[in-house]
Amino acid sequence: MSPLWPKTVYASLFPGRRGLQLGRSAAPRWSEYAPRPAPFDLLAELHALLTEHAGQWRPGSRLVLTVSDSLAALAPLAWQPALQTPAEVEAYAQACFEQQGQPLDGEWVQHSDFRHHGRLGLAYALRRGWMAELPALCQAHGLRLRTVLPLSAAVYHRAPCAPGEGKRLLLLGDASRSTALLYDHAGLIGYDVEPAAGDAQAATTRLLRRLAALHGAIEQVATWSAATDDASSGAGQIVANLPGAVVQALTPSEWQ
């Protein structure tokens, strides 16, 4: 057994594209695939990804799994100072899901959190059936499941706030949607999603224009897309819709 084998493996699953990273400092290895007919089969795609890279980690290594937001239910939570217990937060999140026309039943595992005082929180849920079967699938490949999170939730929990008095936009994309998480110096102040509907570039433009109308000037933009390895792609489109913004690449290390 090589001492250089990673102790933690990072896997990412998105529509049409999946990636594996052998250790936090390693470069992700991305591959494209033809998605199976809807609905997306997370277990089958993870099995295929781990089989493709079998034998490249020590037995018992941890697996950190990030999945497309399209596999989850997500809802921003307006700050509520009256909420005192985790049960109250979860009940409030359930009401927020219902308000956006997405009521959750017992088939979902839900989690909600307010990361920063006085700022937006985020609720997310994944299918209970997947969650129940993931540990055994990982064990069959010599791995121990550490976490599984939709992309927006992973970014929400780890990404830094905006420096100074400006705003920082985290722009995330995959084949199914464009997602925006907007921060000021104290935390999340905006969360918005635009479905791709077959045209990811047009979806991003609609999202950026909506953000500009609602929030005014945005000084910094960090962007990442599961659809491409080119970190600079889309910079011109961003600046055209958010004049004066400084655009940089968002790296997976910001949410791992």
PDB file of C-alpha atoms in Angstrom:
ATOM      1  CA  MET A   1       0.000   0.000   0.000  1.00  0.00           C
ATOM      2  CA  SER A   2       1.517   3.289  -1.055  1.00  0.00           C
ATOM      3  CA  PRO A   3       1.862   5.958   1.677  1.00  0.00           C
ATOM      4  CA  LEU A   4       1.070   8.501  -1.056  1.00  0.00           C
ATOM      5  CA  TRP A   5      -2.463   7.217  -1.542  1.00  0.00           C
ATOM      6  CA  PRO A   6      -5.049   9.797  -0.493  1.00  0.00           C
ATOM      7  CA  LYS A   7      -6.902   9.588   2.801  1.00  0.00           C
ATOM      8  CA  THR A   8      -9.817  11.585   1.382  1.00  0.00           C
ATOM      9  CA  VAL A   9     -11.369  11.234  -2.069  1.00  0.00           C
ATOM     10  CA  TYR A  10     -13.570  14.000  -3.510  1.00  0.00           C
ATOM     11  CA  ALA A  11     -16.255  12.984  -6.004  1.00  0.00           C
ATOM     12  CA  SER A  12     -18.533  15.287  -8.013  1.00  0.00           C
ATOM     13  CA  LEU A  13     -21.629  14.297  -9.988  1.00  0.00           C
ATOM     14  CA  PHE A  14     -23.356  16.649 -12.434  1.00  0.00           C
ATOM     15  CA  PRO A  15     -25.576  16.089 -15.481  1.00  0.00           C
ATOM     16  CA  GLY A  16     -23.301  14.819 -18.257  1.00  0.00           C
ATOM     17  CA  ARG A  17     -20.072  15.309 -16.288  1.00  0.00           C
ATOM     18  CA  ARG A  18     -18.460  13.686 -13.277  1.00  0.00           C
ATOM     19  CA  GLY A  19     -15.136  14.152 -11.543  1.00  0.00           C
ATOM     20  CA  LEU A  20     -12.830  12.587  -8.979  1.00  0.00           C
ATOM     21  CA  GLN A  21     -10.102  14.260  -6.963  1.00  0.00           C
ATOM     22  CA  LEU A  22      -7.566  12.075  -5.147  1.00  0.00           C
ATOM     23  CA  GLY A  23      -6.753  14.294  -2.189  1.00  0.00           C
ATOM     24  CA  ARG A  24      -7.507  17.958  -1.647  1.00  0.00           C
ATOM     25  CA  SER A  25      -4.346  19.236  -3.363  1.00  0.00           C
ATOM     26  CA  ALA A  26      -4.704  17.046  -6.460  1.00  0.00           C
ATOM     27  CA  ALA A  27      -6.205  18.210  -9.746  1.00  0.00           C
ATOM     28  CA  PRO A  28      -9.755  16.960 -10.407  1.00  0.00           C
ATOM     29  CA  ARG A  29     -10.116  14.344 -13.130  1.00  0.00           C
ATOM     30  CA  TRP A  30     -13.255  15.079 -15.136  1.00  0.00           C
ATOM     31  CA  SER A  31     -14.991  12.856 -17.646  1.00  0.00           C
ATOM     32  CA  GLU A  32     -18.086  13.310 -19.753  1.00  0.00           C
ATOM     33  CA  TYR A  33     -20.797  10.695 -20.003  1.00  0.00           C
ATOM     34  CA  ALA A  34     -24.189  10.213 -21.582  1.00  0.00           C
ATOM     35  CA  PRO A  35     -26.749  10.624 -18.784  1.00  0.00           C
ATOM     36  CA  ARG A  36     -29.271   7.846 -18.372  1.00  0.00           C
ATOM     37  CA  PRO A  37     -32.905   8.724 -19.018  1.00  0.00           C
ATOM     38  CA  ALA A  38     -34.428  10.921 -16.307  1.00  0.00           C
ATOM     39  CA  PRO A  39     -34.624  10.787 -13.378  1.00  0.00           C
ATOM     40  CA  PHE A  40     -30.906  11.064 -12.675  1.00  0.00           C
ATOM     41  CA  ASP A  41     -29.637   7.877 -10.990  1.00  0.00           C
ATOM     42  CA  LEU A  42     -27.115   9.107  -8.435  1.00  0.00           C
ATOM     43  CA  LEU A  43     -26.202   5.618  -7.228  1.00  0.00           C
ATOM     44  CA  ALA A  44     -25.533   4.270 -10.723  1.00  0.00           C
ATOM     45  CA  GLU A  45     -23.439   7.282 -11.711  1.00  0.00           C
ATOM     46  CA  LEU A  46     -21.382   7.170  -8.506  1.00  0.00           C
ATOM     47  CA  HIS A  47     -20.783   3.445  -8.973  1.00  0.00           C
ATOM     48  CA  ALA A  48     -19.590   4.093 -12.530  1.00  0.00           C
ATOM     49  CA  LEU A  49     -17.268   6.891 -11.372  1.00  0.00           C
ATOM     50  CA  LEU A  50     -15.709   4.864  -8.564  1.00  0.00           C
ATOM     51  CA  THR A  51     -15.319   1.815 -10.807  1.00  0.00           C
ATOM     52  CA  GLU A  52     -13.541   3.973 -13.391  1.00  0.00           C
ATOM     53  CA  HIS A  53     -10.933   4.985 -10.786  1.00  0.00           C
ATOM     54  CA  ALA A  54     -10.791   1.763  -8.747  1.00  0.00           C
ATOM     55  CA  GLY A  55      -7.557   0.962  -6.931  1.00  0.00           C
ATOM     56  CA  GLN A  56      -6.400   4.567  -6.573  1.00  0.00           C
ATOM     57  CA  TRP A  57      -7.095   5.055  -2.844  1.00  0.00           C
ATOM     58  CA  ARG A  58      -6.263   3.191   0.334  1.00  0.00           C
ATOM     59  CA  PRO A  59      -9.062   0.997   1.745  1.00  0.00           C
ATOM     60  CA  GLY A  60     -11.096   2.906   4.291  1.00  0.00           C
ATOM     61  CA  SER A  61     -10.432   6.328   2.766  1.00  0.00           C
ATOM     62  CA  ARG A  62     -13.116   8.973   3.277  1.00  0.00           C
ATOM     63  CA  LEU A  63     -15.394  10.069   0.435  1.00  0.00           C
ATOM     64  CA  VAL A  64     -16.656  13.649   0.178  1.00  0.00           C
ATOM     65  CA  LEU A  65     -19.442  13.753  -2.418  1.00  0.00           C
ATOM     66  CA  THR A  66     -20.759  16.907  -4.102  1.00  0.00           C
ATOM     67  CA  VAL A  67     -23.791  16.591  -6.358  1.00  0.00           C
ATOM     68  CA  SER A  68     -25.699  18.844  -8.721  1.00  0.00           C
ATOM     69  CA  ASP A  69     -28.321  21.080  -7.161  1.00  0.00           C
ATOM     70  CA  SER A  70     -30.742  19.474  -9.618  1.00  0.00           C
ATOM     71  CA  LEU A  71     -30.710  16.383  -7.352  1.00  0.00           C
ATOM     72  CA  ALA A  72     -31.747  18.380  -4.299  1.00  0.00           C
ATOM     73  CA  ALA A  73     -34.427  20.680  -2.987  1.00  0.00           C
ATOM     74  CA  LEU A  74     -33.022  24.046  -1.861  1.00  0.00           C
ATOM     75  CA  ALA A  75     -34.577  27.120  -0.281  1.00  0.00           C
ATOM     76  CA  PRO A  76     -33.098  30.370   1.079  1.00  0.00           C
ATOM     77  CA  LEU A  77     -34.184  31.212   4.618  1.00  0.00           C
ATOM     78  CA  ALA A  78     -34.788  34.801   5.664  1.00  0.00           C
ATOM     79  CA  TRP A  79     -33.216  35.553   9.045  1.00  0.00           C
ATOM     80  CA  GLN A  80     -35.650  34.873  11.909  1.00  0.00           C
ATOM     81  CA  PRO A  81     -34.354  35.989  15.336  1.00  0.00           C
ATOM     82  CA  ALA A  82     -37.306  34.357  17.120  1.00  0.00           C
ATOM     83  CA  LEU A  83     -36.187  30.840  16.166  1.00  0.00           C
ATOM     84  CA  GLN A  84     -34.485  29.244  19.176  1.00  0.00           C
ATOM     85  CA  THR A  85     -34.191  25.490  18.587  1.00  0.00           C
ATOM     86  CA  PRO A  86     -33.137  23.223  15.689  1.00  0.00           C
ATOM     87  CA  ALA A  87     -36.699  21.893  15.522  1.00  0.00           C
ATOM     88  CA  GLU A  88     -38.045  25.423  15.043  1.00  0.00           C
ATOM     89  CA  VAL A  89     -35.516  26.082  12.273  1.00  0.00           C
ATOM     90  CA  GLU A  90     -36.465  22.852  10.478  1.00  0.00           C
ATOM     91  CA  ALA A  91     -40.183  23.645  10.750  1.00  0.00           C
ATOM     92  CA  TYR A  92     -39.557  27.120   9.338  1.00  0.00           C
ATOM     93  CA  ALA A  93     -37.533  25.615   6.477  1.00  0.00           C
ATOM     94  CA  GLN A  94     -40.380  23.211   5.725  1.00  0.00           C
ATOM     95  CA  ALA A  95     -42.733  26.182   5.459  1.00  0.00           C
ATOM     96  CA  CYS A  96     -40.294  27.919   3.088  1.00  0.00           C
ATOM     97  CA  PHE A  97     -40.210  24.863   0.827  1.00  0.00           C
ATOM     98  CA  GLU A  98     -44.013  24.806   0.786  1.00  0.00           C
ATOM     99  CA  GLN A  99     -44.152  28.524   0.013  1.00  0.00           C
ATOM    100  CA  GLN A 100     -42.001  28.039  -3.096  1.00  0.00           C
ATOM    101  CA  GLY A 101     -44.267  25.198  -4.256  1.00  0.00           C
ATOM    102  CA  GLN A 102     -41.966  22.364  -3.215  1.00  0.00           C
ATOM    103  CA  PRO A 103     -43.467  20.628  -0.156  1.00  0.00           C
ATOM    104  CA  LEU A 104     -41.291  17.829   1.220  1.00  0.00           C
ATOM    105  CA  ASP A 105     -42.593  14.492   2.457  1.00  0.00           C
ATOM    106  CA  GLY A 106     -40.927  11.616   4.283  1.00  0.00           C
ATOM    107  CA  GLU A 107     -38.960  10.674   1.169  1.00  0.00           C
ATOM    108  CA  TRP A 108     -36.558  13.568   1.788  1.00  0.00           C
ATOM    109  CA  VAL A 109     -33.788  14.111   4.339  1.00  0.00           C
ATOM    110  CA  GLN A 110     -33.722  17.820   5.182  1.00  0.00           C
ATOM    111  CA  HIS A 111     -31.104  20.044   6.828  1.00  0.00           C
ATOM    112  CA  SER A 112     -31.223  23.773   7.506  1.00  0.00           C
ATOM    113  CA  ASP A 113     -28.651  26.218   8.776  1.00  0.00           C
ATOM    114  CA  PHE A 114     -27.999  29.893   9.433  1.00  0.00           C
ATOM    115  CA  ARG A 115     -24.262  30.261   9.013  1.00  0.00           C
ATOM    116  CA  HIS A 116     -24.093  33.990   9.790  1.00  0.00           C
ATOM    117  CA  HIS A 117     -26.091  36.026  12.297  1.00  0.00           C
ATOM    118  CA  GLY A 118     -28.581  38.346  10.644  1.00  0.00           C
ATOM    119  CA  ARG A 119     -28.095  36.988   7.123  1.00  0.00           C
ATOM    120  CA  LEU A 120     -29.830  34.444   4.894  1.00  0.00           C
ATOM    121  CA  GLY A 121     -29.750  30.796   5.825  1.00  0.00           C
ATOM    122  CA  LEU A 122     -30.074  27.828   3.482  1.00  0.00           C
ATOM    123  CA  ALA A 123     -32.210  24.703   3.634  1.00  0.00           C
ATOM    124  CA  TYR A 124     -31.497  21.677   1.485  1.00  0.00           C
ATOM    125  CA  ALA A 125     -32.826  18.152   1.166  1.00  0.00           C
ATOM    126  CA  LEU A 126     -31.786  14.960  -0.626  1.00  0.00           C
ATOM    127  CA  ARG A 127     -33.740  11.813  -1.387  1.00  0.00           C
ATOM    128  CA  ARG A 128     -33.888   9.445   1.591  1.00  0.00           C
ATOM    129  CA  GLY A 129     -33.512   6.377  -0.625  1.00  0.00           C
ATOM    130  CA  TRP A 130     -30.163   7.601  -1.960  1.00  0.00           C
ATOM    131  CA  MET A 131     -28.940   8.560   1.485  1.00  0.00           C
ATOM    132  CA  ALA A 132     -29.787   5.128   2.876  1.00  0.00           C
ATOM    133  CA  GLU A 133     -27.907   3.260   0.142  1.00  0.00           C
ATOM    134  CA  LEU A 134     -24.855   5.497  -0.264  1.00  0.00           C
ATOM    135  CA  PRO A 135     -22.852   4.142   2.726  1.00  0.00           C
ATOM    136  CA  ALA A 136     -23.051   0.547   1.474  1.00  0.00           C
ATOM    137  CA  LEU A 137     -22.112   1.577  -2.069  1.00  0.00           C
ATOM    138  CA  CYS A 138     -19.084   3.453  -0.757  1.00  0.00           C
ATOM    139  CA  GLN A 139     -18.075   0.526   1.429  1.00  0.00           C
ATOM    140  CA  ALA A 140     -18.211  -1.796  -1.580  1.00  0.00           C
ATOM    141  CA  HIS A 141     -15.573   0.430  -3.186  1.00  0.00           C
ATOM    142  CA  GLY A 142     -13.368   0.565  -0.090  1.00  0.00           C
ATOM    143  CA  LEU A 143     -14.530   4.014   1.001  1.00  0.00           C
ATOM    144  CA  ARG A 144     -16.310   5.547   3.993  1.00  0.00           C
ATOM    145  CA  LEU A 145     -18.889   8.199   3.188  1.00  0.00           C
ATOM    146  CA  ARG A 146     -18.006  11.397   5.039  1.00  0.00           C
ATOM    147  CA  THR A 147     -20.446  13.925   3.560  1.00  0.00           C
ATOM    148  CA  VAL A 148     -22.814  14.326   0.637  1.00  0.00           C
ATOM    149  CA  LEU A 149     -23.996  17.837  -0.227  1.00  0.00           C
ATOM    150  CA  PRO A 150     -25.583  19.629  -3.163  1.00  0.00           C
ATOM    151  CA  LEU A 151     -23.145  22.145  -4.635  1.00  0.00           C
ATOM    152  CA  SER A 152     -24.891  25.267  -3.313  1.00  0.00           C
ATOM    153  CA  ALA A 153     -24.936  23.879   0.231  1.00  0.00           C
ATOM    154  CA  ALA A 154     -21.252  22.940   0.082  1.00  0.00           C
ATOM    155  CA  VAL A 155     -20.365  26.442  -1.110  1.00  0.00           C
ATOM    156  CA  TYR A 156     -22.657  28.086   1.449  1.00  0.00           C
ATOM    157  CA  HIS A 157     -20.950  26.318   4.357  1.00  0.00           C
ATOM    158  CA  ARG A 158     -17.366  27.049   3.303  1.00  0.00           C
ATOM    159  CA  ALA A 159     -17.040  30.072   1.008  1.00  0.00           C
ATOM    160  CA  PRO A 160     -15.737  33.344   2.517  1.00  0.00           C
ATOM    161  CA  CYS A 161     -17.789  36.525   2.726  1.00  0.00           C
ATOM    162  CA  ALA A 162     -17.058  39.636   0.683  1.00  0.00           C
ATOM    163  CA  PRO A 163     -14.084  41.691   1.863  1.00  0.00           C
ATOM    164  CA  GLY A 164     -14.696  45.280   2.936  1.00  0.00           C
ATOM    165  CA  GLU A 165     -17.970  46.984   2.097  1.00  0.00           C
ATOM    166  CA  GLY A 166     -18.568  45.569  -1.391  1.00  0.00           C
ATOM    167  CA  LYS A 167     -20.461  42.524  -2.616  1.00  0.00           C
ATOM    168  CA  ARG A 168     -19.068  39.184  -3.778  1.00  0.00           C
ATOM    169  CA  LEU A 169     -21.043  36.976  -6.153  1.00  0.00           C
ATOM    170  CA  LEU A 170     -20.408  33.250  -6.397  1.00  0.00           C
ATOM    171  CA  LEU A 171     -21.744  32.119  -9.768  1.00  0.00           C
ATOM    172  CA  LEU A 172     -22.177  28.352 -10.170  1.00  0.00           C
ATOM    173  CA  GLY A 173     -23.259  26.468 -13.258  1.00  0.00           C
ATOM    174  CA  ASP A 174     -23.930  23.052 -14.710  1.00  0.00           C
ATOM    175  CA  ALA A 175     -25.973  21.749 -17.624  1.00  0.00           C
ATOM    176  CA  SER A 176     -29.222  22.151 -15.690  1.00  0.00           C
ATOM    177  CA  ARG A 177     -29.009  25.627 -14.122  1.00  0.00           C
ATOM    178  CA  SER A 178     -27.113  28.752 -13.132  1.00  0.00           C
ATOM    179  CA  THR A 179     -27.014  29.585  -9.426  1.00  0.00           C
ATOM    180  CA  ALA A 180     -25.998  32.763  -7.616  1.00  0.00           C
ATOM    181  CA  LEU A 181     -24.938  33.168  -3.998  1.00  0.00           C
ATOM    182  CA  LEU A 182     -24.380  36.842  -3.174  1.00  0.00           C
ATOM    183  CA  TYR A 183     -22.419  37.920  -0.094  1.00  0.00           C
ATOM    184  CA  ASP A 184     -21.641  41.122   1.721  1.00  0.00           C
ATOM    185  CA  HIS A 185     -19.046  41.399   4.493  1.00  0.00           C
ATOM    186  CA  ALA A 186     -21.343  39.685   7.022  1.00  0.00           C
ATOM    187  CA  GLY A 187     -22.847  36.788   5.080  1.00  0.00           C
ATOM    188  CA  LEU A 188     -25.309  35.666   2.421  1.00  0.00           C
ATOM    189  CA  ILE A 189     -27.669  38.403   1.208  1.00  0.00           C
ATOM    190  CA  GLY A 190     -29.003  36.831  -1.991  1.00  0.00           C
ATOM    191  CA  TYR A 191     -29.676  33.388  -3.445  1.00  0.00           C
ATOM    192  CA  ASP A 192     -31.159  32.938  -6.916  1.00  0.00           C
ATOM    193  CA  VAL A 193     -31.452  30.196  -9.535  1.00  0.00           C
ATOM    194  CA  GLU A 194     -32.184  30.250 -13.264  1.00  0.00           C
ATOM    195  CA  PRO A 195     -32.963  26.932 -15.030  1.00  0.00           C
ATOM    196  CA  ALA A 196     -30.877  26.399 -18.157  1.00  0.00           C
ATOM    197  CA  ALA A 197     -33.769  25.092 -20.282  1.00  0.00           C
ATOM    198  CA  GLY A 198     -31.306  23.978 -22.952  1.00  0.00           C
ATOM    199  CA  ASP A 199     -29.385  27.276 -23.132  1.00  0.00           C
ATOM    200  CA  ALA A 200     -26.994  27.743 -20.205  1.00  0.00           C
ATOM    201  CA  GLN A 201     -25.558  31.006 -21.548  1.00  0.00           C
ATOM    202  CA  ALA A 202     -28.972  32.641 -21.865  1.00  0.00           C
ATOM    203  CA  ALA A 203     -29.876  31.422 -18.374  1.00  0.00           C
ATOM    204  CA  THR A 204     -26.751  33.027 -16.936  1.00  0.00           C
ATOM    205  CA  THR A 205     -27.531  36.318 -18.683  1.00  0.00           C
ATOM    206  CA  ARG A 206     -31.059  36.379 -17.238  1.00  0.00           C
ATOM    207  CA  LEU A 207     -29.694  35.626 -13.783  1.00  0.00           C
ATOM    208  CA  LEU A 208     -27.027  38.342 -13.940  1.00  0.00           C
ATOM    209  CA  ARG A 209     -29.505  40.966 -15.138  1.00  0.00           C
ATOM    210  CA  ARG A 210     -31.885  40.083 -12.332  1.00  0.00           C
ATOM    211  CA  LEU A 211     -29.104  40.351  -9.754  1.00  0.00           C
ATOM    212  CA  ALA A 212     -28.035  43.754 -11.091  1.00  0.00           C
ATOM    213  CA  ALA A 213     -31.616  45.024 -10.919  1.00  0.00           C
ATOM    214  CA  LEU A 214     -32.155  43.774  -7.365  1.00  0.00           C
ATOM    215  CA  HIS A 215     -28.771  44.433  -5.766  1.00  0.00           C
ATOM    216  CA  GLY A 216     -27.074  47.177  -7.777  1.00  0.00           C
ATOM    217  CA  ALA A 217     -23.303  47.189  -8.220  1.00  0.00           C
ATOM    218  CA  ILE A 218     -21.467  43.929  -7.566  1.00  0.00           C
ATOM    219  CA  GLU A 219     -17.728  44.414  -7.199  1.00  0.00           C
ATOM    220  CA  GLN A 220     -16.414  40.829  -7.280  1.00  0.00           C
ATOM    221  CA  VAL A 221     -17.528  37.684  -9.084  1.00  0.00           C
ATOM    222  CA  ALA A 222     -16.064  34.227  -8.555  1.00  0.00           C
ATOM    223  CA  THR A 223     -17.337  31.688 -11.072  1.00  0.00           C
ATOM    224  CA  TRP A 224     -17.229  27.923 -11.521  1.00  0.00           C
ATOM    225  CA  SER A 225     -19.016  25.633 -13.961  1.00  0.00           C
ATOM    226  CA  ALA A 226     -19.244  21.867 -14.024  1.00  0.00           C
ATOM    227  CA  ALA A 227     -19.670  22.090 -17.786  1.00  0.00           C
ATOM    228  CA  THR A 228     -16.120  23.212 -18.629  1.00  0.00           C
ATOM    229  CA  ASP A 229     -12.480  23.085 -17.517  1.00  0.00           C
ATOM    230  CA  ASP A 230     -11.921  26.636 -18.791  1.00  0.00           C
ATOM    231  CA  ALA A 231     -12.034  28.798 -15.673  1.00  0.00           C
ATOM    232  CA  SER A 232     -12.026  32.001 -17.741  1.00  0.00           C
ATOM    233  CA  SER A 233     -15.025  31.111 -19.882  1.00  0.00           C
ATOM    234  CA  GLY A 234     -17.963  33.452 -19.406  1.00  0.00           C
ATOM    235  CA  ALA A 235     -15.909  36.355 -18.014  1.00  0.00           C
ATOM    236  CA  GLY A 236     -16.942  38.636 -20.878  1.00  0.00           C
ATOM    237  CA  GLN A 237     -20.592  37.780 -20.385  1.00  0.00           C
ATOM    238  CA  ILE A 238     -20.339  38.587 -16.671  1.00  0.00           C
ATOM    239  CA  VAL A 239     -18.653  41.968 -17.184  1.00  0.00           C
ATOM    240  CA  ALA A 240     -21.171  42.882 -19.896  1.00  0.00           C
ATOM    241  CA  ASN A 241     -24.001  42.456 -17.394  1.00  0.00           C
ATOM    242  CA  LEU A 242     -22.174  43.576 -14.236  1.00  0.00           C
ATOM    243  CA  PRO A 243     -20.004  46.502 -15.404  1.00  0.00           C
ATOM    244  CA  GLY A 244     -16.912  47.059 -13.309  1.00  0.00           C
ATOM    245  CA  ALA A 245     -16.969  43.631 -11.679  1.00  0.00           C
ATOM    246  CA  VAL A 246     -13.643  41.872 -11.148  1.00  0.00           C
ATOM    247  CA  VAL A 247     -14.019  38.259 -12.287  1.00  0.00           C
ATOM    248  CA  GLN A 248     -11.961  35.359 -10.995  1.00  0.00           C
ATOM    249  CA  ALA A 249     -12.161  31.582 -11.015  1.00  0.00           C
ATOM    250  CA  LEU A 250     -13.775  29.818  -8.086  1.00  0.00           C
ATOM    251  CA  THR A 251     -11.889  26.643  -7.191  1.00  0.00           C
ATOM    252  CA  PRO A 252     -13.268  23.491  -5.528  1.00  0.00           C
ATOM    253  CA  SER A 253     -10.931  24.093  -2.575  1.00  0.00           C
ATOM    254  CA  GLU A 254     -13.288  26.919  -1.551  1.00  0.00           C
ATOM    255  CA  TRP A 255     -16.030  24.438  -0.679  1.00  0.00           C
ATOM    256  CA  GLN A 256     -14.185  21.204   0.116  1.00  0.00           C
TER     257      GLN A 256
END
